[in-house]
Each structure stands twice: as structure tokens, then as C-alpha cells.
XYZ file of C-alpha atoms in Angstrom:
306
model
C -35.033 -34.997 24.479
C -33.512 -36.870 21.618
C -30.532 -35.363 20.271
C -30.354 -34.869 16.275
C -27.549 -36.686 14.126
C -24.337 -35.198 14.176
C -24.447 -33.783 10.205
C -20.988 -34.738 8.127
C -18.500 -32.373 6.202
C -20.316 -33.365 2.921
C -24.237 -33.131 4.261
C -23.283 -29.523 5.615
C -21.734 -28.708 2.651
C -25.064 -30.029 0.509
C -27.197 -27.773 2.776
C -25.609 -24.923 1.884
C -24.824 -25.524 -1.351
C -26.050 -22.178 -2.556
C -23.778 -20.564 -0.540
C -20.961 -22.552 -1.855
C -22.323 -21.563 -5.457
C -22.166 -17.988 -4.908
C -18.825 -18.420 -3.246
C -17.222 -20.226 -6.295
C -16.807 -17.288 -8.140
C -14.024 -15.176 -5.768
C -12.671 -18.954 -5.868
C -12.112 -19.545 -9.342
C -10.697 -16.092 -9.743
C -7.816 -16.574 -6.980
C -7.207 -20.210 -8.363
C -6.783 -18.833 -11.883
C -4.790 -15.343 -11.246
C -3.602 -15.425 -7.917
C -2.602 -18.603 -6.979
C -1.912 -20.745 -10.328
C 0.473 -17.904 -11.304
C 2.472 -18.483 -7.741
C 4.096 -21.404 -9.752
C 6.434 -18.635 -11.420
C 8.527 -17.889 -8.418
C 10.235 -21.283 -9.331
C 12.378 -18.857 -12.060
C 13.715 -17.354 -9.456
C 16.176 -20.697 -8.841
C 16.342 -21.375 -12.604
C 18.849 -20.022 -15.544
C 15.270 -19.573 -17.516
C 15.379 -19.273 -20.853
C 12.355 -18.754 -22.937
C 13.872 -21.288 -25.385
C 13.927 -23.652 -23.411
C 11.069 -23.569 -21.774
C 9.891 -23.808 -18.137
C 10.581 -27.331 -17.403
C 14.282 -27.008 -19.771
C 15.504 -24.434 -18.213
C 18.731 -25.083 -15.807
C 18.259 -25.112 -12.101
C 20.851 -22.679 -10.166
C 19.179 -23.137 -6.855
C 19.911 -19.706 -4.743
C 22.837 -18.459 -7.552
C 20.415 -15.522 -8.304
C 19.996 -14.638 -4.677
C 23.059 -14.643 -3.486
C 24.529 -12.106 -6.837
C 21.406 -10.156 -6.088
C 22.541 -10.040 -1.703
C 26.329 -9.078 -3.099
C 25.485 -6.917 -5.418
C 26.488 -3.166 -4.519
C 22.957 -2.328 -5.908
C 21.369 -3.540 -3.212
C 22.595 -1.834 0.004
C 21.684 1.644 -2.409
C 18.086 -0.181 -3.095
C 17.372 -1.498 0.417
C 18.233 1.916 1.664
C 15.808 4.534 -0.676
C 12.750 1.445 -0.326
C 13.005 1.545 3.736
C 12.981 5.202 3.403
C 10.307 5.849 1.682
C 8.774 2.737 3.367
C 8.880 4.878 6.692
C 8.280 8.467 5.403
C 4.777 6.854 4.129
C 4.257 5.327 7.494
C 4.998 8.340 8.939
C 2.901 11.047 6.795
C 0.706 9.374 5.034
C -0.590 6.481 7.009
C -1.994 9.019 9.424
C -3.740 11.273 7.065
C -6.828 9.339 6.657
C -7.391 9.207 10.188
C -6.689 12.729 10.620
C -8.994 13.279 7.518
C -12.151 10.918 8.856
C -11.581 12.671 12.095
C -12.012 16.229 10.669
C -14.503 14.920 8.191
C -16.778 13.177 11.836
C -17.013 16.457 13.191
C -18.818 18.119 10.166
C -22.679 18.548 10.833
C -23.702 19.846 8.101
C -24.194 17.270 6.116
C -24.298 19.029 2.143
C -20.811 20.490 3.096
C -19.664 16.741 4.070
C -20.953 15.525 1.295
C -19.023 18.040 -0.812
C -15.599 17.898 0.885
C -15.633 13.959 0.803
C -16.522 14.196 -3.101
C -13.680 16.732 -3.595
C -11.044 14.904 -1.539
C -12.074 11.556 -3.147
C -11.631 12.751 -6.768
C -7.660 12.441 -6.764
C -7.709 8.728 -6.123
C -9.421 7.686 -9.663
C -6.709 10.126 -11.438
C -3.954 8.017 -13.002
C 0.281 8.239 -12.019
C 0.546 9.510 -15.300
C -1.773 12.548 -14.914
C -0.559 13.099 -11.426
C 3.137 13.352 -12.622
C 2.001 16.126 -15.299
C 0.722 18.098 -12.639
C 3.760 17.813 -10.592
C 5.582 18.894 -13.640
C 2.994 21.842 -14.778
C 3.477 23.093 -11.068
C 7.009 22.246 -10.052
C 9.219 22.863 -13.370
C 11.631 25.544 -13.937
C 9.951 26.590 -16.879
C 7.034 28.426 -15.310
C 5.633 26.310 -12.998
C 3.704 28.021 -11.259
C 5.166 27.028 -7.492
C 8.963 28.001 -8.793
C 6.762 31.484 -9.604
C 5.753 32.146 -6.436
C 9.322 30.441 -4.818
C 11.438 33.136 -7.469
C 8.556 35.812 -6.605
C 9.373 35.794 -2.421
C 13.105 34.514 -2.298
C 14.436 35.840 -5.603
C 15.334 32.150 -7.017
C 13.928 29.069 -7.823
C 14.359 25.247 -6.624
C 14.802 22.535 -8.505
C 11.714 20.167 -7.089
C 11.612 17.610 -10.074
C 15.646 17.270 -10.223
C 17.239 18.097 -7.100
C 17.611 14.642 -4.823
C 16.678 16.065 -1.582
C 13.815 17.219 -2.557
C 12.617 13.871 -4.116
C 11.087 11.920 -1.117
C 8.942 15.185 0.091
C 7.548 15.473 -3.385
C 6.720 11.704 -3.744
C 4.802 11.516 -0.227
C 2.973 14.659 -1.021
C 1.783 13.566 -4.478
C 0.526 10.007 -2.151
C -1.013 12.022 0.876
C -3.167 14.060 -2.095
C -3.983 11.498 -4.321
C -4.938 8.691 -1.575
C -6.030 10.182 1.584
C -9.635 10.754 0.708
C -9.833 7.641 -0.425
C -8.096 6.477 2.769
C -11.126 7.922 4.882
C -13.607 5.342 3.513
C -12.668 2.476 5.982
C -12.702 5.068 8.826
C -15.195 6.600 8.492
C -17.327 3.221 7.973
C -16.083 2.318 11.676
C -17.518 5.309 12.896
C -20.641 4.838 11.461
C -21.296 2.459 13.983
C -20.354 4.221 16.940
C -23.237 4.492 19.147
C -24.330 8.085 19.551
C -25.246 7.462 23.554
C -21.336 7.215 23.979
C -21.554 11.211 22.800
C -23.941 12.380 24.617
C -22.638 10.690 27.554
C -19.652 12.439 27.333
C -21.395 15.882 26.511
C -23.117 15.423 29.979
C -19.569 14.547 31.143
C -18.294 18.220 30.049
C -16.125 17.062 27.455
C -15.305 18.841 24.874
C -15.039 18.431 21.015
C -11.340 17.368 21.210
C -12.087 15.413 24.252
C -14.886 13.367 22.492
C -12.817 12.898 19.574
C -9.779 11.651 21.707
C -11.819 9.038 24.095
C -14.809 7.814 22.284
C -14.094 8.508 18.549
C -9.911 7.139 18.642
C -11.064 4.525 20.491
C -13.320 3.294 18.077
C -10.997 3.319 15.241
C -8.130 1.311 17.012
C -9.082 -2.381 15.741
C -9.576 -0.545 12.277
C -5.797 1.081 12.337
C -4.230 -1.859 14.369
C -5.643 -4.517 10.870
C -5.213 -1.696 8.400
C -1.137 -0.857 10.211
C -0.422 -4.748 9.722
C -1.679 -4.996 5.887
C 0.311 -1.911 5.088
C 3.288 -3.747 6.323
C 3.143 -6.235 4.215
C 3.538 -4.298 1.542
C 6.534 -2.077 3.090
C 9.032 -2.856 0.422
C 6.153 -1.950 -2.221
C 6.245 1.334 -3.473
C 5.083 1.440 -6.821
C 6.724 1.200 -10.263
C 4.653 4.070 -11.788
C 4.601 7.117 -9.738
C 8.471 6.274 -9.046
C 9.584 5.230 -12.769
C 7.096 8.989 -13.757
C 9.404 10.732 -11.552
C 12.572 9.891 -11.775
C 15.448 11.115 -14.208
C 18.841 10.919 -14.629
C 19.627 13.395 -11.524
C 17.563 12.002 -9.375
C 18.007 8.758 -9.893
C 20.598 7.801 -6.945
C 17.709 8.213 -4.364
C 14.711 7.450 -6.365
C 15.724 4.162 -7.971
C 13.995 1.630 -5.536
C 12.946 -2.564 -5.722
C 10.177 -1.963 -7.867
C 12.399 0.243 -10.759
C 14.656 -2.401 -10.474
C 12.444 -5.536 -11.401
C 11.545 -3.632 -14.572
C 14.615 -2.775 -15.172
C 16.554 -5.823 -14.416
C 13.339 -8.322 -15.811
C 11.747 -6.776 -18.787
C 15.050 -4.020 -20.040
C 18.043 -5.910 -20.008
C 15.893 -9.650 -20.242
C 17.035 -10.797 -17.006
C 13.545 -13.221 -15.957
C 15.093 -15.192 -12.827
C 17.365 -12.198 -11.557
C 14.092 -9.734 -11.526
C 11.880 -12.749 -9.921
C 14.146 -13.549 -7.203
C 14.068 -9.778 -6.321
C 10.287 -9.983 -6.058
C 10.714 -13.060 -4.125
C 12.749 -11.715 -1.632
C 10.223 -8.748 -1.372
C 7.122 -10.887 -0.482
C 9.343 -13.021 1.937
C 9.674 -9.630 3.951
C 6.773 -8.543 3.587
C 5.302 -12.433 4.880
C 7.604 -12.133 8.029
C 6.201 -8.529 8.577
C 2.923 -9.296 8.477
C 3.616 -12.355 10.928
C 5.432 -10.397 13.128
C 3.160 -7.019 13.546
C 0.141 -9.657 14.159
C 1.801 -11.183 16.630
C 3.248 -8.214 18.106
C -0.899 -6.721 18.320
C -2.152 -9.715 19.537
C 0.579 -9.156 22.434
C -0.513 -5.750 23.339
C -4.065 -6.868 23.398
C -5.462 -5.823 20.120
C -6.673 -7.915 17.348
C -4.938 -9.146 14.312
C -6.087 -10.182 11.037
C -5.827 -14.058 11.716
């Protein structure tokens, strides 16, 4: 049997030249916005001045990071982003799952339909509208939680001012806002789970919970394990709006985090190469995280993302 030609890099790339085609597309968009724009990290070891221009500006080399390490700021900083880093790790990661679970179990599939539209609508509201309904329920002035708080105990609680209660109030405006949308992913996986692996464990005698916990968990562990290591790569990210919406003045010791601080430090007071050599030093972590979870998964025998 004659064996054919081996084809070269350039013939198999002219056979499926329409498949490069539609590919160039998602190309030219990361080459233009995410990649091209990667050249701006260089300010982060420059005096930049927009005066002077990109190429004018002096070079410090790691002057910025090392104010930015000794800075008292930081340890403060570090501290509130790594706590609310693990509260959302913590609370919200899990919702979706716990949500996709509950929503699995539903049979009936117009009240499925229903709850998933409901729970999905918070995710396409804006920070800004969120925060006003914090602040319609949570304020002083009639809100109607601090009602029902002053009704039972005979005073009310601070929510939008008081420190402690800032974290708990943050998560719980991301657990309502973004756990519906959360349950897409999961509940995609289970859309493939084979039905036979149900009724096999129906004829088994297990029950609801016992389905859920060894043929429904099961199938969502790849999906958690890629989803767990993603997440970490953005644990220093937290988001300038919902945290810049909510905090004031009495708040602000425990609610000022990385994110507040690049917009204050960059755009406020002017400072380019401080503020980018902050958000340098966030993707750095968030690089070695994502290396080190995907190593760490591929260890216990579950798959990473590369």
C-alpha cells in the first residue's frame, strides 16, 4: 500500500484555509486590544511623563515597585484584597453549584424555566443600580431592612457605614447579582450526563441526595476544578465599581482595596507608572496562581486548563 506524502506546515495550512479565515477575526481582536496594549506595562519601570512621551520618558527600573512594597499602604491593601479574595471563594464560588444543583432536580420544566429567568435577571443590572438598591434597602433613612431591624430589636444598624458590616454586604450584593448567571456553565455539564447513570442508581435505591452526591457532583468536578483555577487568577481582582459605589469616608479603612487604589493613585493624583506597577504586580500573582492551582490539579489527578 503506498503511503501518501507527508503534507508541510504551509500545504496544511492552504487546506484549511477557510478555517484559518474564520479564525482571523478572534485574532485580530487579541492582537489589537489585548496583546498590542501589553506594551504599556513598560510605564511601570519609567518616570512617564506625558510630555515626554513614551520613548522620553526616564527609566527608574523597579523604583516604583519597591516605594509601592514599602509603602504602609500596602500591608492595609494586601490585607482587605485577600479578604475579600477568600470570603468570595468561600460564599460565592459555591453558589452556582449549589444553584445548578437545586435548579437539576426541578422536573417541571415551565417552573425551571421561570426560576432560571428570574435568577438570571440580576447579572445584566449595572454596579450602579445595584448600589441604589443597597442604599434604598440598607440606609438609615427608611430603608426598608433598618425598618424591620428597628421594628424587632428596637434600633437600627448602620449596613452602608459601619466597617464590619462591609465585607457581608459586598459578597451578598455578588452571590445575588452573579449566581444565576454562574449556573450557566453547570448546568451545560449536566446536560450531558447520561440519564442511564440515573436510573442505574434509582434501581440501586439511591435516593435524591444520593444521586445528586455520586453521579451529578461527579460530573461537575472537571467543570469546578477549570472554573476554581480561572477564578484564581483573578484573586487580587475585585472590582473598581461595586467597591468605589460602596465605599465612603467611614468605611474606607476596610473597603479601600488594589483596584481603588490604581484609580486613585493613576487617574486622581496623575501618578501613570506608580498605578501600572500596582497592576503589574497584580497579574504577576495572579500568573503564579494560575500556574500553581494547575499544577497542583494535575497532581491530584484532575485536569487543568493547559
Amino acid at each position: 500500500m503506498k503511503v501518501p506524502p507527508k503534507r508541510s506546515r504551509f500545504q496544511k495550512i492552504l487546506r484549511d484555509k477557510w478555517m484559518y479565515l474564520l479564525l482571523l477575526p478572534g485574532v485580530i481582536y487579541f492582537l489589537l486590544f489585548k496583546i498590542l496594549p501589553m506594551w504599556g506595562v513598560l510605564l511601570a519601570f519609567q518616570n512617564y511623563s506625558p510630555f515626554l512621551g513614551f520613548w522620553g520618558s526616564e527609566w527608574v527600573g523597579f523604583e516604583h515597585f519597591q516605594r509601592f512594597f514599602s509603602d504602609p499602604d500596602f500591608v492595609r491593601l494586601m490585607r482587605n484584597t485577600v479578604i475579600l479574595a477568600i470570603y468570595d471563594l468561600i460564599f460565592f464560588f459555591p453558589a452556582p453549584i449549589i444553584l445548578a444543583l437545586l435548579l437539576n432536580e426541578v422536573r417541571i420544566s415551565i417552573y425551571k424555566r421561570t426560576i432560571q429567568t428570574l435568577v438570571y435577571v440580576p447579572h445584566f443590572m449595572s454596579w450602579v443600580i445595584i448600589a441604589s438598591i443597597s442604599y434604598v434597602f440598607l440606609t438609615t433613612s427608611g430603608g426598608i431592612i433598618n425598618v424591620l431591624v428597628e421594628r424587632f430589636t428596637g434600633s437600627q444598624i448602620s449596613f452602608l457605614s459601619h466597617p464590619d458590616w462591609f465585607r457581608p454586604m459586598i459578597i451578598a450584593q455578588i452571590i445575588w447579582k452573579e449566581s444565576g448567571w454562574g449556573t450557566v456553565i453547570f448546568l451545560a455539564a449536566l446536560a450531558g450526563v447520561s440519564q442511564e447513570q440515573y436510573e442505574a442508581a434509582i434501581v440501586d435505591g439511591a435516593g435524591r441526595f444520593r444521586r445528586m452526591w455520586h453521579v451529578t457532583l461527579p460530573a461537575l468536578r472537571s467543570t469546578i476544578v477549570i472554573l476554581l483555577i480561572l477564578r484564581l487568577g483573578n484573586f487580587l481582582d475585585q472590582g473598581f465599581q461595586q467597591i468605589y459605589l460602596m465605599t465612603n469616608s467611614l468605611n474606607r479603612d476596610v473597603a479601600d482595596v488594589f483596584d481603588t487604589y490604581v484609580y486613585f493613585m493613576g487617574i486622581t493624583q496623575g501618578a501613570f507608572s506608580y498605578s501600572t506597577a500596582v497592576g503589574l504586580f497584580k497579574a504577576v500573582v495572579g500568573i503564579i496562581l494560575i500556574f500553581g492551582a494547575n499544577h497542583l490539579a494535575k497532581r491530584f489527578g484532575q485536569g487543568g486548563i493547559f
